[in-house]
JSON list of C-alpha atoms in Angstrom, two decimals:
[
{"chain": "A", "resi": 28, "resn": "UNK", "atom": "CA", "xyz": [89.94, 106.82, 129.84]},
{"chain": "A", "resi": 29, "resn": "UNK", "atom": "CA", "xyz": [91.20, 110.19, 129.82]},
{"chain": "A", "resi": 30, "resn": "UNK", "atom": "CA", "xyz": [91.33, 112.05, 125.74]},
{"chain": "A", "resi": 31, "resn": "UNK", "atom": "CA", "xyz": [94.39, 111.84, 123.71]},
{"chain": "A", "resi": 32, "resn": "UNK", "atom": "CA", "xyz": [95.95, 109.27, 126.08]},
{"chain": "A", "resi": 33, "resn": "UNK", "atom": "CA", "xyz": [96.66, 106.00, 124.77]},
{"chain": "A", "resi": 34, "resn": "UNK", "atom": "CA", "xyz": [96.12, 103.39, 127.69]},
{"chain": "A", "resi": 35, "resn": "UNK", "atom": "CA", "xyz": [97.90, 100.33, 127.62]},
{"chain": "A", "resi": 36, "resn": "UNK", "atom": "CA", "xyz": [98.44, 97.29, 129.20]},
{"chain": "A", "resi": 37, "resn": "UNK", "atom": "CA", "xyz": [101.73, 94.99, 129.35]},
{"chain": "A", "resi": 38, "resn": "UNK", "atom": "CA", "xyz": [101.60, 91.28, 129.22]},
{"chain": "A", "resi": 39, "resn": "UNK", "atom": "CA", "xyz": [104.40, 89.42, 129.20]},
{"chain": "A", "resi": 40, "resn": "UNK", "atom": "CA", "xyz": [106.08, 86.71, 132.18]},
{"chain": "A", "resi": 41, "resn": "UNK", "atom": "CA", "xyz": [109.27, 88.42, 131.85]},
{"chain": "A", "resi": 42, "resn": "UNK", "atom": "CA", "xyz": [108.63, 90.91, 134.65]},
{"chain": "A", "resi": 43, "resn": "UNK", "atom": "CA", "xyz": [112.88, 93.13, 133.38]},
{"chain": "A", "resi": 44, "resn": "UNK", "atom": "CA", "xyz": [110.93, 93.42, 129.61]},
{"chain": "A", "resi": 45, "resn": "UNK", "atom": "CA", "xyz": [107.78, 94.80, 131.11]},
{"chain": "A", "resi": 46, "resn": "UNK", "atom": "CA", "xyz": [109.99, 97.28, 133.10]},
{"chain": "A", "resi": 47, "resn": "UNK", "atom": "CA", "xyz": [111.53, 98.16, 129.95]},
{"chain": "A", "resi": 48, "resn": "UNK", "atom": "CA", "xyz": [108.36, 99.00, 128.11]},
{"chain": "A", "resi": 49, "resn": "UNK", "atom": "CA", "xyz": [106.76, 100.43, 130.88]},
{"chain": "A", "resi": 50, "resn": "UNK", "atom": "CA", "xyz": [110.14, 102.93, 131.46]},
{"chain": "A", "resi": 51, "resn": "UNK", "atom": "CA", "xyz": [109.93, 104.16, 127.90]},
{"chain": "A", "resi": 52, "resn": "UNK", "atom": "CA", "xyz": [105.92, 104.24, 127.08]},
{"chain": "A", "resi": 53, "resn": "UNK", "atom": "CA", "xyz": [104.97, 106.49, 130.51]},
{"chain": "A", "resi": 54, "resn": "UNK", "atom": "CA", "xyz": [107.83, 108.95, 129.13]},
{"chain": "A", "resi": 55, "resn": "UNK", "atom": "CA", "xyz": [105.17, 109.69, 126.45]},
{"chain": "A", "resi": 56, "resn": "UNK", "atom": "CA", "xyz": [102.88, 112.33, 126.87]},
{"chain": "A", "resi": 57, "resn": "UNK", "atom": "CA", "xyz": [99.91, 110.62, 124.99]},
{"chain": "A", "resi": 58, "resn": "UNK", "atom": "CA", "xyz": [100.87, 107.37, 126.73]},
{"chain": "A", "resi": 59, "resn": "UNK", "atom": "CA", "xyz": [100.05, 105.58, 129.66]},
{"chain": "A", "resi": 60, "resn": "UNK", "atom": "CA", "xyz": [100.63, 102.14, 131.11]},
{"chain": "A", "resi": 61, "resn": "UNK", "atom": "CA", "xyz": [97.39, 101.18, 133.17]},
{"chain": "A", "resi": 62, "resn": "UNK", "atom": "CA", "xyz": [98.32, 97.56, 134.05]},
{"chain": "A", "resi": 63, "resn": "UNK", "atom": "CA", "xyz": [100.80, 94.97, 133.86]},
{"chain": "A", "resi": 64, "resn": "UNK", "atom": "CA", "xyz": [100.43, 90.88, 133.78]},
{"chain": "A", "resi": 65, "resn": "UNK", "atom": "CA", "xyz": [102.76, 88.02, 133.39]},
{"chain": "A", "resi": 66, "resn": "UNK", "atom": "CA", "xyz": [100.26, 85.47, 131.86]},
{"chain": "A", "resi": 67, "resn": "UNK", "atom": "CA", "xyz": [97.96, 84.92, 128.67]},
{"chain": "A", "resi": 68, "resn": "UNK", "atom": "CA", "xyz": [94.84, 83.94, 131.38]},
{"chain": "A", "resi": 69, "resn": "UNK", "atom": "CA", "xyz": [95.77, 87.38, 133.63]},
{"chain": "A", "resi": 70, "resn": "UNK", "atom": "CA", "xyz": [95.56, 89.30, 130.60]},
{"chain": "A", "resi": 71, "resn": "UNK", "atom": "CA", "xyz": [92.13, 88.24, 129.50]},
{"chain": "A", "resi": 72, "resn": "UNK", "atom": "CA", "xyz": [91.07, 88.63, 133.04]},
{"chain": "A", "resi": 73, "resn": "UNK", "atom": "CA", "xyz": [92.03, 92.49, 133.10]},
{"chain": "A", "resi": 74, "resn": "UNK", "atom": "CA", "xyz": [90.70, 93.19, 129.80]},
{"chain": "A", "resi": 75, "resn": "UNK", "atom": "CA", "xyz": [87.55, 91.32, 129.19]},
{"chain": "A", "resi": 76, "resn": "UNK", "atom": "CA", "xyz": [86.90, 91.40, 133.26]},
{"chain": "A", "resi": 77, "resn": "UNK", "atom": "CA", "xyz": [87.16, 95.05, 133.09]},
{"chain": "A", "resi": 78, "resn": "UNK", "atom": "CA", "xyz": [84.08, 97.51, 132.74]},
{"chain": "A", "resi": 79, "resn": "UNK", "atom": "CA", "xyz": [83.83, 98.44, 129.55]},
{"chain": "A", "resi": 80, "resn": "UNK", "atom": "CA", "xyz": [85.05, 102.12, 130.37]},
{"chain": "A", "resi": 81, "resn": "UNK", "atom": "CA", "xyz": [88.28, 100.97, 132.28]},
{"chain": "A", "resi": 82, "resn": "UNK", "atom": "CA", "xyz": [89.49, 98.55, 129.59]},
{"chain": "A", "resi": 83, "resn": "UNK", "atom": "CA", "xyz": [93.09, 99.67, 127.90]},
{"chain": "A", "resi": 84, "resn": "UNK", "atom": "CA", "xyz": [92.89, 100.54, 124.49]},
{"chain": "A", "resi": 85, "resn": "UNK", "atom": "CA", "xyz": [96.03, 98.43, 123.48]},
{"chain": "A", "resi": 86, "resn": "UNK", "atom": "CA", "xyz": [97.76, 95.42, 124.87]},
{"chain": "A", "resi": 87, "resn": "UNK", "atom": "CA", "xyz": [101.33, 95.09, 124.38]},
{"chain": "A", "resi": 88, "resn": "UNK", "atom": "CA", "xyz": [100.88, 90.64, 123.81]},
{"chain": "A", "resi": 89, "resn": "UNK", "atom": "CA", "xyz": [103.63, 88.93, 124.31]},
{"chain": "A", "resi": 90, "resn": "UNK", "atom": "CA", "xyz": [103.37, 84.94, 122.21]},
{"chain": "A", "resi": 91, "resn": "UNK", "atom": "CA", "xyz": [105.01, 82.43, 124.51]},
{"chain": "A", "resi": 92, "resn": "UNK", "atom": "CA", "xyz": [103.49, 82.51, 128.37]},
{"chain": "A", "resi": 93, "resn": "UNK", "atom": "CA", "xyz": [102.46, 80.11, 130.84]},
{"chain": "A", "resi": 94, "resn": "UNK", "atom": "CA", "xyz": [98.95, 79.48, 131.61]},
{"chain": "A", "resi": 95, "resn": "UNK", "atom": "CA", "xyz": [97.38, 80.94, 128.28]},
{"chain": "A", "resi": 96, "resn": "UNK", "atom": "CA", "xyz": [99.22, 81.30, 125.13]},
{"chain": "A", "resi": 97, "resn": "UNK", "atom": "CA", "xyz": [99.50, 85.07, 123.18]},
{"chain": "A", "resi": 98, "resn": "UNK", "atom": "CA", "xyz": [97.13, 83.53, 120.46]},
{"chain": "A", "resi": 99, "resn": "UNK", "atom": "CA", "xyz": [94.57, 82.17, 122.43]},
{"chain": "A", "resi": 100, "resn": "UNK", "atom": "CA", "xyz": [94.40, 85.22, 124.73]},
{"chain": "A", "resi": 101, "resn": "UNK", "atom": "CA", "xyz": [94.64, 87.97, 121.83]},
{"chain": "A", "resi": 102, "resn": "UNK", "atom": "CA", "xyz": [91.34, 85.43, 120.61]},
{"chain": "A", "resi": 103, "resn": "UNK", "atom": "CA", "xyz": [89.11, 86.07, 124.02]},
{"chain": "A", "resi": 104, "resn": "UNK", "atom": "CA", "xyz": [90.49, 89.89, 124.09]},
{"chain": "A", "resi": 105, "resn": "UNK", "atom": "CA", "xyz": [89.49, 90.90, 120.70]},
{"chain": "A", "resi": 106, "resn": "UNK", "atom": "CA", "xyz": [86.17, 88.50, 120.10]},
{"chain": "A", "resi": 107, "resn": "UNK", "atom": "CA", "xyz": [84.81, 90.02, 123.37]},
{"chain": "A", "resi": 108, "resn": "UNK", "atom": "CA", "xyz": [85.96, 93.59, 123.35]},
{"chain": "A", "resi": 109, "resn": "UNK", "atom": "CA", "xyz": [87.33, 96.77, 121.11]},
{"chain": "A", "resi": 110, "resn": "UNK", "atom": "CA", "xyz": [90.76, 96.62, 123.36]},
{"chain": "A", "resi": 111, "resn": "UNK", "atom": "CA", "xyz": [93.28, 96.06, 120.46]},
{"chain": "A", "resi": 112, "resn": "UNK", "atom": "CA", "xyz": [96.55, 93.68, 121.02]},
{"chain": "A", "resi": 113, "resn": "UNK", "atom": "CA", "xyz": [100.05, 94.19, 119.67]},
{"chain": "A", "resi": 114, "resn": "UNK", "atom": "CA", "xyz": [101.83, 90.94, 119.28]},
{"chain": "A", "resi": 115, "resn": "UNK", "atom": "CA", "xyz": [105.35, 90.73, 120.32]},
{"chain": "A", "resi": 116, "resn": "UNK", "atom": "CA", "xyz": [107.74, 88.15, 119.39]},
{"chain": "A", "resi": 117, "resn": "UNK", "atom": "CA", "xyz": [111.43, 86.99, 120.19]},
{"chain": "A", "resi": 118, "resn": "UNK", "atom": "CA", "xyz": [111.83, 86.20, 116.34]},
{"chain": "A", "resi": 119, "resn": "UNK", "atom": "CA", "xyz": [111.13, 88.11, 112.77]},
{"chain": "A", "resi": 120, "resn": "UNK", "atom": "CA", "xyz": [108.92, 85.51, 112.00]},
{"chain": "A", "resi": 121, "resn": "UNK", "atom": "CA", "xyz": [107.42, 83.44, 114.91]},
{"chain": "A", "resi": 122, "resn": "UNK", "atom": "CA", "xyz": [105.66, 80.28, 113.84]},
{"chain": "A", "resi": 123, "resn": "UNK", "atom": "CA", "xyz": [102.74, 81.71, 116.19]},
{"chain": "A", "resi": 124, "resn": "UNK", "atom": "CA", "xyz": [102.25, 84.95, 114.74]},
{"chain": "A", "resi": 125, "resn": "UNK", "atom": "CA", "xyz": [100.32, 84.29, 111.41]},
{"chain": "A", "resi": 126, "resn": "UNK", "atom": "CA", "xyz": [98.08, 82.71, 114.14]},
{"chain": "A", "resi": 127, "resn": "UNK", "atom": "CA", "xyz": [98.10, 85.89, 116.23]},
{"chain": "A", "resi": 128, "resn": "UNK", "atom": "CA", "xyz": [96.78, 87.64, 113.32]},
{"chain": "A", "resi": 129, "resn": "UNK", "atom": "CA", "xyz": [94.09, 85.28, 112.71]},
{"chain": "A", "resi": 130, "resn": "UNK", "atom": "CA", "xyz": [92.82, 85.80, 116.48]},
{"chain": "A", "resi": 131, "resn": "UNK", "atom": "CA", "xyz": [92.65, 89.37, 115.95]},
{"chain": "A", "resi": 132, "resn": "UNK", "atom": "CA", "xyz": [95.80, 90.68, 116.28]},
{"chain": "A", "resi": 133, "resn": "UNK", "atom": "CA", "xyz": [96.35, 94.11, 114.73]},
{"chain": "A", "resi": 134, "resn": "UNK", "atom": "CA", "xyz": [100.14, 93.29, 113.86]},
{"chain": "A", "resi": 135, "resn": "UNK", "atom": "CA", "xyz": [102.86, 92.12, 115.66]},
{"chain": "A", "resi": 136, "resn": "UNK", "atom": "CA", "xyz": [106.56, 93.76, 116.86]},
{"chain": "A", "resi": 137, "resn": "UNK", "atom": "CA", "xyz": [109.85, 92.57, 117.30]},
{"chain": "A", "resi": 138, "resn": "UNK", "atom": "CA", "xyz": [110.64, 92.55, 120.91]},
{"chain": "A", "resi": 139, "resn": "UNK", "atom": "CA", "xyz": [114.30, 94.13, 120.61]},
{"chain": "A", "resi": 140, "resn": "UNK", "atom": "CA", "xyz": [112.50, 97.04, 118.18]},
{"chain": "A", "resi": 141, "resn": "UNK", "atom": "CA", "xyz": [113.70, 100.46, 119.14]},
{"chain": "A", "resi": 142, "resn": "UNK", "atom": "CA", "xyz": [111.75, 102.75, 121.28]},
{"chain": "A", "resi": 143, "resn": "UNK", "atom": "CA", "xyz": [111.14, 104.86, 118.11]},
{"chain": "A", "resi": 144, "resn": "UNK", "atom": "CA", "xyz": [109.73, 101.99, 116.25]},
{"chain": "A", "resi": 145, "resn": "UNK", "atom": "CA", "xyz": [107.72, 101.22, 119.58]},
{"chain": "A", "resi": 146, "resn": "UNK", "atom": "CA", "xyz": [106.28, 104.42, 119.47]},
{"chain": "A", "resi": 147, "resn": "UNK", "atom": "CA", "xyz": [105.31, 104.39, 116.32]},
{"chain": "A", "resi": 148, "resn": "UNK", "atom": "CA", "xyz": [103.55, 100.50, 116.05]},
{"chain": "A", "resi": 149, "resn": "UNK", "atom": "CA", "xyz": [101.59, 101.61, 119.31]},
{"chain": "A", "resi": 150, "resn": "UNK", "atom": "CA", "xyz": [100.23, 105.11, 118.06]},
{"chain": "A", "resi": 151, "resn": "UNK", "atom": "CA", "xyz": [99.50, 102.98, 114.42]},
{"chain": "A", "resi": 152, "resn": "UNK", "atom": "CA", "xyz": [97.20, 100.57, 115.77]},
{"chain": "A", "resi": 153, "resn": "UNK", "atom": "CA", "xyz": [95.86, 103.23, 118.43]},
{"chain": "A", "resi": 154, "resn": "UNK", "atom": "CA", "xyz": [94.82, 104.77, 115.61]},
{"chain": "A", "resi": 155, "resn": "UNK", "atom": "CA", "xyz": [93.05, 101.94, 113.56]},
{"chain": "A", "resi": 156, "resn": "UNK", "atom": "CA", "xyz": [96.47, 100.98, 111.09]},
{"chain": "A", "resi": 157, "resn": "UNK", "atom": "CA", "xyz": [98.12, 97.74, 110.52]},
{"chain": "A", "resi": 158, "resn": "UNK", "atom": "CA", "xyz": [101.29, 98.14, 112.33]},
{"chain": "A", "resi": 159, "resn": "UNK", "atom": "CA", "xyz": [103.63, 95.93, 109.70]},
{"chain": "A", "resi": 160, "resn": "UNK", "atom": "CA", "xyz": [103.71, 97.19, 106.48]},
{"chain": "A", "resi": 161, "resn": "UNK", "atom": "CA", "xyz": [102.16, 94.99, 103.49]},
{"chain": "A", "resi": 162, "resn": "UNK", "atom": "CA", "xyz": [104.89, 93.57, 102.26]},
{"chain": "A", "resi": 163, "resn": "UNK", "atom": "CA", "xyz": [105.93, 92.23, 105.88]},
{"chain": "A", "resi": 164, "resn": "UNK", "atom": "CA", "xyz": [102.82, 90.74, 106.35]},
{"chain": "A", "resi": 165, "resn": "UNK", "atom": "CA", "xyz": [103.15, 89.17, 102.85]},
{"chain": "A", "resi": 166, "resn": "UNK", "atom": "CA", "xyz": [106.20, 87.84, 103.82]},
{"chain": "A", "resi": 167, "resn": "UNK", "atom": "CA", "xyz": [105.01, 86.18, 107.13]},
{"chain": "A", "resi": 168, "resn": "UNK", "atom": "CA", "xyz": [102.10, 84.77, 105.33]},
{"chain": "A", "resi": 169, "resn": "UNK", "atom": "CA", "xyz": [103.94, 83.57, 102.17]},
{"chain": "A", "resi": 170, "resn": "UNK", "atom": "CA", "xyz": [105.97, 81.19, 105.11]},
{"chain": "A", "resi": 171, "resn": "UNK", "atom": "CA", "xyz": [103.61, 80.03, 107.20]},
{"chain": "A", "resi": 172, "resn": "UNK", "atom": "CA", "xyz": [100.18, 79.92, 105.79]},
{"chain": "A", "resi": 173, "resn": "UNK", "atom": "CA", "xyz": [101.18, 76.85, 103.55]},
{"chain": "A", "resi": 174, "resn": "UNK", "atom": "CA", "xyz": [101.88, 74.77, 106.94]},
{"chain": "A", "resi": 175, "resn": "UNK", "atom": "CA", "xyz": [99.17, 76.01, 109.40]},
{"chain": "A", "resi": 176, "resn": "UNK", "atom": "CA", "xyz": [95.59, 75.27, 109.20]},
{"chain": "A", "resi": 177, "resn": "UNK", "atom": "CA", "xyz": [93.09, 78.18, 108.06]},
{"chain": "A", "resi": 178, "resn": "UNK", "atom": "CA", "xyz": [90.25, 78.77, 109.81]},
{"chain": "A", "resi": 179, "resn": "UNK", "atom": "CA", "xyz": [87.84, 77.69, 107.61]},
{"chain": "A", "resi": 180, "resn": "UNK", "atom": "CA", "xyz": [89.78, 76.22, 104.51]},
{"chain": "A", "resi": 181, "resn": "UNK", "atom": "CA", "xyz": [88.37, 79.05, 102.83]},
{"chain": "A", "resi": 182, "resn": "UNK", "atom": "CA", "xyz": [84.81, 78.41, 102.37]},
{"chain": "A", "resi": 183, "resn": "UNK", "atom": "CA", "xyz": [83.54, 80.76, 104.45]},
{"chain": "A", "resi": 184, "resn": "UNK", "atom": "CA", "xyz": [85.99, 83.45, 103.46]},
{"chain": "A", "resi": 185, "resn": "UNK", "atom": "CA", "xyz": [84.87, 83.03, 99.87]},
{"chain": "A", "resi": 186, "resn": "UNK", "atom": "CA", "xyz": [80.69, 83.49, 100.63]},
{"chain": "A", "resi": 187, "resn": "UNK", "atom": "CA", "xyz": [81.89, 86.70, 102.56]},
{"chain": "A", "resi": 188, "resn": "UNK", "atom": "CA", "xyz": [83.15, 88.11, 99.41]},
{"chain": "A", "resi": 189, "resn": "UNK", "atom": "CA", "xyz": [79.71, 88.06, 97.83]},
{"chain": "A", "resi": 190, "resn": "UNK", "atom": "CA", "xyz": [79.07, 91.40, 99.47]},
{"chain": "A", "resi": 191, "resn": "UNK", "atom": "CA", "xyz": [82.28, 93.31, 97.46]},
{"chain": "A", "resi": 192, "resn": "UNK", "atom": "CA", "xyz": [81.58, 94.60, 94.22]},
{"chain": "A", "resi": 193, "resn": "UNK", "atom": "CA", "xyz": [84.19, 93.73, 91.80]},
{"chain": "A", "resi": 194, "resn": "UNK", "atom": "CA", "xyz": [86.47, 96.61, 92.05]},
{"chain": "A", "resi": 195, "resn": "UNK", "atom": "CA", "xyz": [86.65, 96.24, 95.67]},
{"chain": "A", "resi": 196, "resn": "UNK", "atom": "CA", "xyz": [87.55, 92.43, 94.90]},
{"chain": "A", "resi": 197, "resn": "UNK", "atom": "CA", "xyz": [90.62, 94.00, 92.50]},
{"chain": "A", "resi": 198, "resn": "UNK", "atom": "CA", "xyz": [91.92, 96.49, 95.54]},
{"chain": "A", "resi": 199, "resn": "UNK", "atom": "CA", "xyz": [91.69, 93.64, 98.16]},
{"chain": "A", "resi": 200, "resn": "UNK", "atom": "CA", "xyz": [93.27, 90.95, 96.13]},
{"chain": "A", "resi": 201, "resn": "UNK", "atom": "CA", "xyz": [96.28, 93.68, 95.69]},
{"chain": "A", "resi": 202, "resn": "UNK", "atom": "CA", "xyz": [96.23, 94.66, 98.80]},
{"chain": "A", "resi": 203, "resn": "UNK", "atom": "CA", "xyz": [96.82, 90.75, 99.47]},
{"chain": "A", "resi": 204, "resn": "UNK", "atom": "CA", "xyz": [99.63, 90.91, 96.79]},
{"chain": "A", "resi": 205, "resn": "UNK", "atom": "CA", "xyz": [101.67, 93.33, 99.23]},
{"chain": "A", "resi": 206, "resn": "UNK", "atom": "CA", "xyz": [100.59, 96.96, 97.21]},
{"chain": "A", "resi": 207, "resn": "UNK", "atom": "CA", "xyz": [100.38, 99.95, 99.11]},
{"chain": "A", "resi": 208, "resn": "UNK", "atom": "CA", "xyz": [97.92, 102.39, 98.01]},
{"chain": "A", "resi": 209, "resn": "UNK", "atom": "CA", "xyz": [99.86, 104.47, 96.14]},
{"chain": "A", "resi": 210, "resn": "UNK", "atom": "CA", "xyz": [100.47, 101.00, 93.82]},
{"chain": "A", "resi": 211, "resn": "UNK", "atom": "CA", "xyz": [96.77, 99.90, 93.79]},
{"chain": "A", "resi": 212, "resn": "UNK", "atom": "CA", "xyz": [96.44, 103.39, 92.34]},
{"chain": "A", "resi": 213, "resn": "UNK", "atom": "CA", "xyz": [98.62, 103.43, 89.96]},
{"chain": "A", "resi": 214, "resn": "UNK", "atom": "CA", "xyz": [98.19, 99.29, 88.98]},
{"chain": "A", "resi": 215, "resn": "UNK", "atom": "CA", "xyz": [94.36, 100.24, 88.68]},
{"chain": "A", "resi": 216, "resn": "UNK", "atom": "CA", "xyz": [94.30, 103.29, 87.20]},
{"chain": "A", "resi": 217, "resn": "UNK", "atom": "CA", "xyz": [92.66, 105.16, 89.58]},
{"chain": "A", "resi": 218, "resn": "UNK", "atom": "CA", "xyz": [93.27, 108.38, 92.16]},
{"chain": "A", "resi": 219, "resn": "UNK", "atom": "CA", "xyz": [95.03, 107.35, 95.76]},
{"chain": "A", "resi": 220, "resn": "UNK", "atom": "CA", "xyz": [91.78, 108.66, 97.73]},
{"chain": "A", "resi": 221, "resn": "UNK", "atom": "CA", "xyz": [89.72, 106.64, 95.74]},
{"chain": "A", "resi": 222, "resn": "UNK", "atom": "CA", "xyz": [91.69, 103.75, 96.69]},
{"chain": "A", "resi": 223, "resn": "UNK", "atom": "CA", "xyz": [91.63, 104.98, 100.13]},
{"chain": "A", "resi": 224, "resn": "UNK", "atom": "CA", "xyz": [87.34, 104.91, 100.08]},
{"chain": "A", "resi": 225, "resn": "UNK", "atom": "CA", "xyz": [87.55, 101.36, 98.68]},
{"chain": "A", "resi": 226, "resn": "UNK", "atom": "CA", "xyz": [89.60, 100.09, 101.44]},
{"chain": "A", "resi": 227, "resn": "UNK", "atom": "CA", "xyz": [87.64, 101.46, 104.24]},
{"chain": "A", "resi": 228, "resn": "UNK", "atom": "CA", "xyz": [84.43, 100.11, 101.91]},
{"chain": "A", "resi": 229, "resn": "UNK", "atom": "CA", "xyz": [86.28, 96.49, 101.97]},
{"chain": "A", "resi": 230, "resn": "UNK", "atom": "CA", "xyz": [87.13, 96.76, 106.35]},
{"chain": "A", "resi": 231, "resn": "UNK", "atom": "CA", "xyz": [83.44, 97.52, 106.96]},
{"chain": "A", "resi": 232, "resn": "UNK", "atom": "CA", "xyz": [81.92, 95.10, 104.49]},
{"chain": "A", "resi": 233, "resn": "UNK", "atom": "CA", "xyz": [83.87, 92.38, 105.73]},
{"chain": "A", "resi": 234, "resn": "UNK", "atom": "CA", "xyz": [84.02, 93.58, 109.43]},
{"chain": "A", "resi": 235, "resn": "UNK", "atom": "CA", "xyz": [88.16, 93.48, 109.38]},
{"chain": "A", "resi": 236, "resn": "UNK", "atom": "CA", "xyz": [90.23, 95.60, 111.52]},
{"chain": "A", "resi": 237, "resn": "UNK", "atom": "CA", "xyz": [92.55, 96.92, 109.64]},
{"chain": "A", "resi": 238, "resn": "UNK", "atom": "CA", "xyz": [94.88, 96.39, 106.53]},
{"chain": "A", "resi": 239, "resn": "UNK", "atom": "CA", "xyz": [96.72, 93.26, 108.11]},
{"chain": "A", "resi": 240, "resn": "UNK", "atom": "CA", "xyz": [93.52, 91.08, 108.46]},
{"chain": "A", "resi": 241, "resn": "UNK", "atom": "CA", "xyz": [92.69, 92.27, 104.69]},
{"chain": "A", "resi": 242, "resn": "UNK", "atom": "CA", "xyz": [95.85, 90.02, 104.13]},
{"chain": "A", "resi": 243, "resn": "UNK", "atom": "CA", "xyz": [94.87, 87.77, 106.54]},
{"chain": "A", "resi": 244, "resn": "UNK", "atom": "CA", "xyz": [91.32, 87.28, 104.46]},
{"chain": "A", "resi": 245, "resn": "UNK", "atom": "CA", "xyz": [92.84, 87.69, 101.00]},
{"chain": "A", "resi": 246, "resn": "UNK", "atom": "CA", "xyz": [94.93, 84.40, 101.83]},
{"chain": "A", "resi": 247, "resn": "UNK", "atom": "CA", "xyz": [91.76, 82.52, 103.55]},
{"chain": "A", "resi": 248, "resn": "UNK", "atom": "CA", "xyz": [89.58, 83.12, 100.62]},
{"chain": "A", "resi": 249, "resn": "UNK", "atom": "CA", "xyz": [92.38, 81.94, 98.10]},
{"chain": "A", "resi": 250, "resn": "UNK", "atom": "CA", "xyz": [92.40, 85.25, 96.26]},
{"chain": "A", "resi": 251, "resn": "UNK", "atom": "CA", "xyz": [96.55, 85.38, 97.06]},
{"chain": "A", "resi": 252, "resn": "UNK", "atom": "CA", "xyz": [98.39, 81.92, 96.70]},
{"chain": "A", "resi": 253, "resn": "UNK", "atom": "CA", "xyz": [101.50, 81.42, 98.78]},
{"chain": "A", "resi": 254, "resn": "UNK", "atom": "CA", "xyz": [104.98, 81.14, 96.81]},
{"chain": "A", "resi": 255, "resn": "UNK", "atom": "CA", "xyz": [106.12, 77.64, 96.92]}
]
């Protein structure tokens, strides 16, 4: 993998969309598509078949594809390797995405998003950031986690939280409620860095990704209830 350069790989079956991304992500200088796939199962192959050194660092997911779904290949991807996937979806709020997430997702993308916003979600999660913002995410959970099944019902998710002290418990269950840290701050009374510190305290502790799977948890371990 060459420095600086963000390598990606496309997966989706529609082979004018791939064409698309691929026209406006090699324009980038710090950009580089290093593969392309039209199936969940070709995906995992080039990923997780890869040597470790010639895996992508992102891969643009597409949900719906024959063979092997978005969710169950972003699953293989991310429980086997450090390749982060960028879910991409026809509609604002797919029924498969909150599922996505749970597999390991790092966010997810509209697919008729600009090429700025593009840009921007693919250097975000490059770079270890959620790529929706909190209140997005809130919203996508707040619809579908009432009607799909969590992982573990929550049982699980609750024992993790054992190894949070109690003000990292207060930032993650507001960082469940949809508060950036600038709000956490202020709600808590404290300065933005420290905020900052307790977030990246809460990620390792827990062994999350990033601020979207903080969500994710938040809702798992019934610290955030859904609005009926």
């Amino acid at each position: 993998m060459t420095e600086n350069i963000i390598t990606l790989l496309l997966a989706d079956d529609q082979e004018m969309v791939r064409a698309g991304f691929r026209m406006v992500l090699d324009a980038q200088q710090d950009m580089t598509v290093v593969g392309e796939v039209g199936d969940g199962r070709a995906a995992v192959d080039a990923v997780v078949g890869a040597p470790s050194d010639a895996r992508p660092d992102l891969v643009l997911m597409d949900i719906r594809m024959p063979h092997l779904n978005g969710v169950a290949a972003t699953e293989s991807i991310t429980s086997a390797t450090d390749t982060k996937v960028l879910v991409l979806t026809t509609f604002d709020l797919d029924e498969y995405v909150y599922s996505a997430l749970q597999a390991g997702a790092s966010g997810f993308l509209l697919k008729d998003a600009g090429p700025a916003e593009l840009l921007a979600a693919i250097r975000a999660v490059a770079s270890g950031e959620a790529v929706v913002a909190p209140s997005a995410t809130r919203r996508l959970l707040e619809r579908f986690v009432p009607t799909l099944p969590r992982a573990d019902q929550g049982g699980g998710a609750r024992e993790r939280l054992e190894a949070l002290t109690e003000r990292e418990r207060e930032v993650l269950t507001l960082v469940g409620q949809g508060l950036n840290n600038s709000e956490i701050a202020e709600r808590l009374f404290l300065g933005e860095a420290t905020v900052k510190t307790h977030v990246g305290h809460i990620l390792a502790k827990l062994g999350l990704r990033d601020r979207v799977h903080m969500v994710v948890f938040a809702y798992d371990a019934g610290m955030v209830q859904p609005r009926g």
